[in-house]
Coordinates of C-alpha atoms in Angstrom, one line a residue:
M857 CA 21.0 -0.3 20.8
A858 CA 20.8 2.1 18.3
Q859 CA 20.1 5.9 19.7
V860 CA 18.3 8.0 16.6
K861 CA 16.0 10.7 16.1
L862 CA 13.0 9.5 14.1
A863 CA 10.0 11.6 12.4
Y864 CA 6.6 10.3 12.0
I865 CA 5.0 12.6 9.3
G866 CA 1.2 11.8 10.0
G867 CA 1.8 11.7 13.8
G868 CA -1.6 13.3 14.3
S869 CA -3.9 10.2 12.4
T870 CA -6.0 7.8 13.8
R871 CA -3.5 5.4 13.2
A872 CA -0.8 7.2 15.1
P873 CA -1.3 6.2 18.7
G874 CA -0.9 2.2 17.6
T875 CA 2.6 3.5 15.4
V876 CA 3.6 4.6 19.0
A877 CA 2.7 1.8 20.4
S878 CA 4.7 -0.2 18.4
F879 CA 7.7 1.7 18.8
I880 CA 7.2 1.3 23.1
R881 CA 7.1 -2.5 22.2
Q882 CA 10.3 -2.3 21.0
A883 CA 11.6 0.6 23.2
A884 CA 14.6 -1.5 23.9
N885 CA 15.9 -1.1 20.2
F886 CA 15.8 2.5 20.2
A887 CA 16.9 3.1 23.9
G888 CA 17.5 6.8 24.6
S889 CA 16.0 8.0 21.0
E890 CA 13.7 10.9 20.0
I891 CA 10.2 10.1 18.1
V892 CA 9.1 13.4 16.7
L893 CA 5.6 13.2 15.7
Q894 CA 4.2 15.9 12.7
D895 CA 0.9 16.7 11.8
I896 CA -0.7 19.6 10.1
D897 CA -3.8 18.9 12.7
S898 CA -2.6 20.5 15.9
E899 CA -5.6 19.3 18.0
K900 CA -5.3 15.5 17.3
L901 CA -1.6 15.9 17.1
D902 CA -1.5 17.2 21.1
V903 CA -3.9 14.1 21.8
V904 CA -1.7 11.6 20.5
C905 CA 1.6 13.4 21.8
R906 CA 0.2 13.4 25.3
L907 CA -1.0 9.9 24.8
A908 CA 2.4 8.6 23.7
R909 CA 4.1 10.2 26.3
K910 CA 1.7 8.5 29.0
M911 CA 2.1 5.0 27.5
A912 CA 5.8 5.4 27.0
E913 CA 5.8 6.3 30.8
A914 CA 3.6 3.7 32.1
Q915 CA 5.5 1.3 30.6
G916 CA 9.1 2.4 31.2
A917 CA 10.0 2.9 27.8
D918 CA 13.2 5.1 27.3
L919 CA 11.8 7.0 24.3
R920 CA 11.5 11.3 24.3
I921 CA 8.7 11.9 22.3
T922 CA 7.6 15.5 20.9
A923 CA 5.7 16.9 18.6
T924 CA 5.6 19.9 16.1
T925 CA 3.2 21.2 13.2
D926 CA 6.6 22.6 11.7
R927 CA 7.7 19.7 9.0
R928 CA 10.9 21.1 8.7
A929 CA 11.5 21.6 12.0
A930 CA 10.5 17.8 13.0
L931 CA 13.1 16.8 10.1
D932 CA 16.1 18.6 11.4
G933 CA 18.7 16.2 12.1
C934 CA 16.7 13.4 11.8
D935 CA 18.4 9.5 11.1
G936 CA 15.0 8.0 9.9
V937 CA 11.7 9.7 8.5
L938 CA 8.3 7.4 9.0
S939 CA 5.8 8.8 6.5
S940 CA 2.0 7.6 6.7
Y941 CA -0.6 10.7 5.7
R942 CA -3.4 10.8 3.9
P943 CA -4.4 14.2 2.0
G944 CA -7.9 14.9 2.0
G945 CA -8.3 12.4 4.6
F946 CA -11.0 9.8 4.6
E947 CA -13.4 12.3 3.0
A948 CA -11.1 12.2 -0.2
R949 CA -11.3 8.4 -0.2
V950 CA -14.6 8.3 -0.2
Q951 CA -14.8 10.5 -3.5
D952 CA -12.0 8.0 -5.2
E953 CA -14.4 5.1 -4.6
R954 CA -17.8 6.6 -5.1
I955 CA -16.7 8.2 -8.3
P956 CA -15.4 5.5 -10.2
L957 CA -18.5 3.2 -9.1
S958 CA -20.9 5.6 -10.2
H959 CA -19.2 5.0 -13.8
G960 CA -19.3 1.5 -13.7
A961 CA -15.6 1.3 -12.6
I962 CA -13.5 -0.1 -9.4
G963 CA -12.4 2.8 -7.3
Q964 CA -10.1 1.8 -4.5
E965 CA -7.4 3.1 -1.9
T966 CA -4.6 1.9 -4.0
Q967 CA -6.5 0.4 -6.9
G968 CA -8.3 1.8 -10.3
A969 CA -8.9 5.6 -10.5
G970 CA -9.2 6.1 -6.8
G971 CA -5.7 4.6 -6.1
F972 CA -4.5 6.7 -9.0
F973 CA -6.0 9.6 -7.6
M974 CA -4.3 8.9 -4.1
A975 CA -1.3 9.0 -5.7
L976 CA -1.2 12.2 -7.0
R977 CA -2.4 13.9 -3.9
A978 CA 0.4 11.6 -1.9
I979 CA 3.2 12.7 -4.6
H980 CA 2.4 16.3 -4.2
V981 CA 3.3 16.1 -0.8
A982 CA 5.9 14.0 -0.9
R983 CA 7.6 16.2 -3.2
G984 CA 8.0 18.8 -0.4
L985 CA 9.0 16.2 2.2
V986 CA 11.6 15.0 0.2
E987 CA 12.9 18.7 -0.4
D988 CA 12.8 19.4 3.3
M989 CA 14.8 16.2 4.2
E990 CA 17.6 17.2 1.4
A991 CA 17.9 20.4 2.9
V992 CA 18.2 19.4 7.0
C993 CA 18.6 15.5 7.0
P994 CA 20.1 14.3 3.6
D995 CA 21.2 11.2 4.8
A996 CA 18.3 10.1 6.3
I997 CA 16.0 7.0 5.3
L998 CA 12.5 7.8 4.2
F999 CA 10.3 4.7 5.4
N1000 CA 7.2 5.2 3.5
Y1001 CA 3.8 4.0 4.7
T1002 CA 1.7 6.3 2.6
N1003 CA -0.5 4.6 -0.2
P1004 CA 0.2 3.6 -2.9
V1005 CA 3.7 2.7 -1.3
N1006 CA 4.7 1.6 -4.8
I1007 CA 3.8 4.6 -6.8
V1008 CA 5.1 7.1 -3.9
A1009 CA 8.3 5.2 -3.8
Q1010 CA 8.9 5.2 -7.2
A1011 CA 8.6 9.1 -8.1
V1012 CA 10.9 9.7 -5.1
A1013 CA 13.5 6.7 -6.2
D1014 CA 13.6 8.5 -9.5
H1015 CA 13.4 12.1 -8.7
S1016 CA 15.4 12.7 -5.7
P1017 CA 18.7 11.5 -3.9
V1018 CA 16.5 10.5 -0.3
N1019 CA 16.9 7.2 0.1
V1020 CA 13.3 5.8 -0.1
V1021 CA 11.9 2.1 0.9
S1022 CA 8.2 1.7 0.6
L1023 CA 6.8 -0.6 3.2
C1024 CA 3.6 -2.7 3.7
E1025 CA 2.3 -5.8 5.9
G1026 CA 0.9 -7.2 2.8
P1027 CA 3.7 -9.9 1.9
L1028 CA 3.8 -11.0 5.4
V1029 CA -0.1 -11.7 6.1
F1030 CA -1.6 -12.3 2.9
P1031 CA -0.6 -16.2 2.7
G1032 CA -1.9 -16.5 6.6
E1033 CA -5.2 -15.1 6.0
L1034 CA -6.0 -17.4 3.1
A1035 CA -5.0 -20.3 5.1
E1036 CA -6.8 -19.4 7.8
L1037 CA -10.0 -18.9 5.9
V1038 CA -10.1 -22.2 4.2
G1039 CA -9.6 -23.7 7.9
L1040 CA -5.6 -24.3 8.0
H1041 CA -3.6 -22.8 10.7
P1042 CA -1.8 -19.2 9.6
G1043 CA 1.5 -20.2 11.9
R1044 CA 2.3 -22.9 9.7
V1045 CA 2.8 -21.2 6.3
R1046 CA 5.8 -20.3 4.9
A1047 CA 5.7 -18.5 1.8
V1048 CA 7.7 -15.8 -0.3
M1049 CA 5.8 -13.3 -1.6
L1050 CA 7.0 -11.0 -4.5
G1051 CA 6.1 -8.8 -7.5
L1052 CA 4.8 -5.3 -7.0
N1053 CA 3.1 -4.0 -3.8
H1054 CA -0.6 -4.9 -3.4
A1055 CA 0.0 -7.0 -6.5
C1056 CA 2.6 -9.6 -5.3
W1057 CA 2.4 -13.4 -5.5
S1058 CA 4.4 -16.6 -3.9
A1059 CA 7.6 -17.5 -5.7
E1060 CA 7.6 -20.3 -2.8
A1061 CA 4.7 -21.4 -0.5
E1062 CA 4.9 -24.3 2.2
Y1063 CA 2.5 -25.7 4.9
D1064 CA 4.3 -27.4 7.6
G1065 CA 7.1 -28.3 5.0
Q1066 CA 4.9 -29.1 1.9
P1067 CA 3.5 -27.5 -1.1
M1068 CA 0.4 -25.2 -0.2
I1069 CA -1.3 -25.2 -3.3
P1070 CA -2.4 -28.8 -3.4
L1071 CA -3.8 -28.3 0.0
L1072 CA -5.8 -25.4 -1.1
A1073 CA -7.1 -27.4 -4.1
Q1074 CA -8.6 -30.4 -1.6
K1075 CA -10.3 -27.7 0.4
L1076 CA -11.8 -26.5 -2.6
E1077 CA -13.1 -30.1 -3.3
E1078 CA -14.5 -30.5 0.0
G1079 CA -16.4 -27.6 -0.6
V1080 CA -15.4 -23.6 0.7
A1081 CA -18.9 -21.7 1.5
D1082 CA -17.9 -18.1 1.8
D1083 CA -17.9 -16.8 -2.1
W1084 CA -14.6 -14.7 -1.3
T1085 CA -12.5 -17.5 0.1
R1086 CA -13.5 -19.7 -2.5
R1087 CA -12.4 -17.0 -5.2
W1088 CA -9.0 -16.7 -3.7
A1089 CA -8.4 -20.0 -3.2
E1090 CA -9.4 -21.2 -6.7
L1091 CA -7.0 -17.8 -7.9
A1092 CA -4.3 -19.4 -6.2
V1093 CA -4.9 -22.9 -7.5
T1094 CA -5.4 -22.0 -11.2
M1095 CA -2.3 -19.6 -11.2
N1096 CA -0.4 -22.1 -9.0
S1097 CA 0.6 -19.4 -6.7
L1098 CA -0.7 -17.7 -3.8
P1099 CA -1.7 -13.9 -4.9
A1100 CA -2.3 -11.0 -3.0
S1101 CA -6.0 -10.5 -1.7
Y1102 CA -5.7 -7.2 -4.0
M1103 CA -5.8 -9.5 -7.1
R1104 CA -9.2 -10.0 -6.7
Y1105 CA -10.1 -6.5 -8.4
Y1106 CA -8.2 -8.0 -11.4
A1107 CA -9.4 -11.8 -11.6
F1108 CA -13.2 -11.1 -10.4
E1109 CA -13.5 -7.5 -11.9
R1110 CA -17.0 -7.9 -12.8
E1111 CA -18.0 -9.5 -9.6
M1112 CA -16.3 -7.1 -7.3
L1113 CA -17.7 -4.0 -9.2
A1114 CA -21.5 -5.8 -9.1
E1115 CA -20.6 -6.1 -4.8
L1116 CA -19.4 -3.0 -4.3
T1117 CA -21.9 -1.1 -6.1
A1118 CA -24.6 -3.0 -4.3
K1119 CA -23.0 -2.3 -1.0
P1120 CA -24.7 0.8 0.6
T1121 CA -21.6 2.4 1.7
T1122 CA -17.9 2.5 0.3
R1123 CA -14.9 1.3 2.8
A1124 CA -14.0 5.0 3.2
Q1125 CA -17.5 5.8 4.8
D1126 CA -17.6 2.7 7.1
I1127 CA -14.1 3.7 8.4
L1128 CA -15.3 7.9 9.1
A1129 CA -18.3 6.3 11.0
D1130 CA -16.0 4.8 13.3
V1131 CA -13.6 7.8 13.7
P1132 CA -15.4 9.8 16.2
R1133 CA -15.2 6.6 18.8
Y1134 CA -11.5 6.2 18.1
W1135 CA -10.8 9.7 19.2
R1136 CA -13.0 9.4 22.6
H1137 CA -11.4 6.4 23.0
Y1138 CA -7.9 8.0 22.9
R1139 CA -9.1 10.8 24.9
E1140 CA -10.5 8.7 27.6
Q1141 CA -7.0 6.9 27.8
L1142 CA -5.6 10.1 28.3
D1143 CA -6.9 10.2 32.2
A1144 CA -6.4 6.1 32.7
P1145 CA -3.4 5.6 35.0
N1146 CA -2.1 2.8 32.6
P1147 CA -3.6 3.7 29.2
T1148 CA -4.2 0.7 26.9
L1149 CA -5.3 0.7 23.5
V1150 CA -8.5 -1.4 23.1
P1151 CA -8.0 -3.1 19.5
E1152 CA -11.9 -2.7 18.4
L1153 CA -11.3 1.2 19.7
S1154 CA -8.5 1.9 17.6
R1155 CA -8.0 2.5 13.9
G1156 CA -6.0 -0.7 12.5
G1157 CA -6.3 -2.5 16.1
I1158 CA -3.0 -1.9 18.0
F1159 CA 0.4 -2.1 17.0
E1160 CA 0.1 -0.5 13.7
L1161 CA 2.8 -0.2 11.0
E1162 CA 5.1 -2.5 13.0
V1163 CA 6.5 -3.8 10.1
A1164 CA 8.1 -0.2 9.8
V1165 CA 9.5 -0.4 13.1
D1166 CA 11.0 -3.8 12.3
V1167 CA 12.9 -2.6 9.4
M1168 CA 14.1 0.6 11.4
D1169 CA 15.6 -1.6 13.8
A1170 CA 17.3 -4.1 11.5
V1171 CA 18.7 -0.8 9.6
F1172 CA 19.9 1.2 12.6
N1173 CA 20.9 -1.7 15.0
D1174 CA 22.6 -3.4 11.9
K1175 CA 20.6 -6.9 12.4
N1176 CA 21.0 -8.2 8.6
E1177 CA 17.8 -9.7 8.7
V1178 CA 15.2 -10.5 5.8
W1179 CA 12.3 -8.3 5.5
P1180 CA 9.8 -7.8 2.4
T1181 CA 9.9 -4.4 1.3
N1182 CA 9.5 -2.1 -1.6
V1183 CA 12.6 -0.7 -3.5
V1184 CA 14.4 -0.1 -6.7
N1185 CA 14.6 -3.4 -8.4
A1186 CA 18.1 -3.3 -9.6
G1187 CA 18.3 -6.7 -11.2
A1188 CA 16.6 -8.5 -8.3
I1189 CA 13.5 -9.5 -10.4
A1190 CA 14.2 -10.5 -14.0
D1191 CA 10.7 -9.7 -15.0
F1192 CA 10.8 -6.1 -14.3
P1193 CA 13.1 -3.2 -15.6
D1194 CA 15.9 -2.6 -12.9
S1195 CA 14.8 1.3 -12.2
R1196 CA 11.2 -0.4 -11.2
V1197 CA 10.2 -0.3 -7.6
V1198 CA 9.2 -3.9 -6.6
E1199 CA 8.3 -5.8 -3.5
V1200 CA 10.9 -8.4 -2.7
P1201 CA 12.5 -9.7 0.1
C1202 CA 15.6 -7.6 1.0
L1203 CA 18.6 -7.8 3.2
V1204 CA 17.8 -5.3 6.0
G1205 CA 21.0 -3.7 7.9
R1206 CA 23.5 -0.8 8.5
Q1207 CA 24.6 -1.1 4.8
G1208 CA 20.9 -0.5 3.6
V1209 CA 18.1 -2.4 2.2
R1210 CA 19.4 -4.4 -0.3
P1211 CA 17.0 -6.6 -2.5
I1212 CA 17.7 -10.3 -2.8
A1213 CA 18.3 -11.6 -6.5
G1214 CA 17.4 -14.7 -8.0
Y1215 CA 13.5 -14.5 -8.3
R1216 CA 10.9 -14.8 -11.1
V1217 CA 7.2 -13.5 -10.9
P1218 CA 5.1 -16.8 -11.6
K1219 CA 4.7 -16.8 -15.4
P1220 CA 0.9 -16.8 -15.7
V1221 CA 0.5 -13.7 -14.2
R1222 CA 3.6 -12.1 -15.9
G1223 CA 1.5 -10.0 -18.1
L1224 CA -0.9 -8.5 -15.7
L1225 CA 2.5 -7.5 -13.5
S1226 CA 4.0 -6.2 -16.5
A1227 CA 1.0 -3.5 -17.4
L1228 CA 0.5 -2.9 -13.6
G1229 CA 4.5 -2.0 -13.5
E1230 CA 4.2 0.2 -16.7
Y1231 CA 1.1 2.0 -15.1
Q1232 CA 3.3 2.7 -11.8
Q1233 CA 5.8 4.6 -13.8
L1234 CA 3.6 6.7 -16.0
A1235 CA 1.7 7.4 -12.7
A1236 CA 4.7 8.3 -10.5
D1237 CA 5.9 10.5 -13.5
A1238 CA 2.9 12.2 -13.9
A1239 CA 2.3 12.9 -10.3
W1240 CA 5.7 14.2 -9.9
D1241 CA 5.7 16.8 -12.7
G1242 CA 3.7 16.0 -15.4
S1243 CA 1.1 17.4 -17.2
R1244 CA -2.9 16.7 -17.1
Q1245 CA -2.4 14.9 -20.6
Q1246 CA 0.4 12.8 -18.9
A1247 CA -2.0 12.0 -16.1
I1248 CA -4.9 11.0 -18.3
Q1249 CA -2.1 8.6 -20.3
A1250 CA -1.7 7.1 -17.6
L1251 CA -5.1 6.4 -16.3
T1252 CA -5.8 4.8 -19.3
A1253 CA -3.1 2.3 -18.7
N1254 CA -4.3 1.4 -15.4
P1255 CA -5.6 -2.2 -16.2
L1256 CA -9.1 -1.2 -14.3
V1257 CA -9.7 1.6 -16.5
R1258 CA -8.4 0.8 -19.9
T1259 CA -10.4 3.0 -22.3
L1260 CA -9.7 6.5 -23.2
P1261 CA -13.6 7.9 -22.9
L1262 CA -13.7 6.5 -19.4
A1263 CA -10.4 7.8 -18.3
Q1264 CA -11.3 11.4 -19.4
T1265 CA -14.6 11.0 -17.2
L1266 CA -13.0 9.7 -14.6
Y1267 CA -10.0 12.0 -14.5
G1268 CA -12.6 15.3 -14.9
E1269 CA -14.7 14.4 -12.3
L1270 CA -11.9 12.9 -9.6
A1271 CA -9.6 16.3 -10.8
Q1272 CA -12.4 18.4 -9.9
A1273 CA -13.2 17.1 -6.4
H1274 CA -9.6 16.7 -5.1
R1275 CA -8.5 20.4 -7.0
D1276 CA -7.5 21.6 -3.4
H1277 CA -5.0 18.9 -3.3
L1278 CA -3.6 18.6 -6.7
P1279 CA -0.8 20.7 -8.3
E1280 CA -2.5 23.3 -10.8
R1281 CA -0.6 21.7 -13.6
L1282 CA -3.1 18.7 -13.1
W1283 CA -6.6 20.5 -12.9

């Protein structure tokens, strides 16, 4: 099995213990490897490192785990880099959600104006990250898990020689989630999802070897009580394709806006309320003889970012497995330019992450995905080296913003709120 050096950028986050648990679960695939945790928060980084070492020792994992706040030192000589960071923390995400809602628009971690400003902040950090990689580990692969993963990957792919692949569990879980919500068994679903990240649709979808869409239509006829489940299933049946759950913000924009506005707290505020108990749990496990993460007391549960670990395993151990990833299209999906980063099944092995060609986006959603793809490119360009004017152009192109007065208002307030995490050219 591969013996490599891996850096985890964002290794002091609330999700980091679960990510290390994923590495430990697959320790046999990385026997003798070193994992360097890197973060700007030295106190939390120390907690994660000590907990990670204790979990690895208790489970007999042959992994060397170290930690540093020095990013370039962490990257030196690496074979792979896993990036999962959040500039401004969940406090910044609260602003991404709250400010758009105050103007009658949807703001979310990856969608709308909130997702756009998450991209601006994330890519501002990504520029420094890939510059460091070019200097000390130019042949390493960047396995990106920082949202919005498609826009981050687009910016890096366009402007850096670093080999980047962005990852998300969405294509693997969306079909099963919808099946379970309507009363079907998620394990009996087989679907191929493709398009853009958080905007993927099924090119194929079967349940027990039979087309799944007719089963969803039958469930709708029988009656589905939950509003969201009914909307998701109705969208799938109408478009004859399983959609990512994030498509609700576009297909049911008014309904989602009403729900989000009526809710007293945003998603980020809900997460922030849970953060203290996550860290209490992690510190308590430091004193346990066999530390074990409890899902409800851990950010995201346990075994976080495991699809990234799976893809790393396939690359470094040359497994030639098929995984959904976000990579440069290179002709794989005919509906997007060759240079666009798309989410598509890829053959993953020592030769890299290669998109499998021959797919088409379902015809009824090509228009929306084309618009989202153009916005993705504009956002990546503005974030990397663009001006405030270019950023407002990109935000106006976002299908959840659309009008110039709204884009100007949202940009002004969000840029002010995130001033400390943006380059001066975007103020």
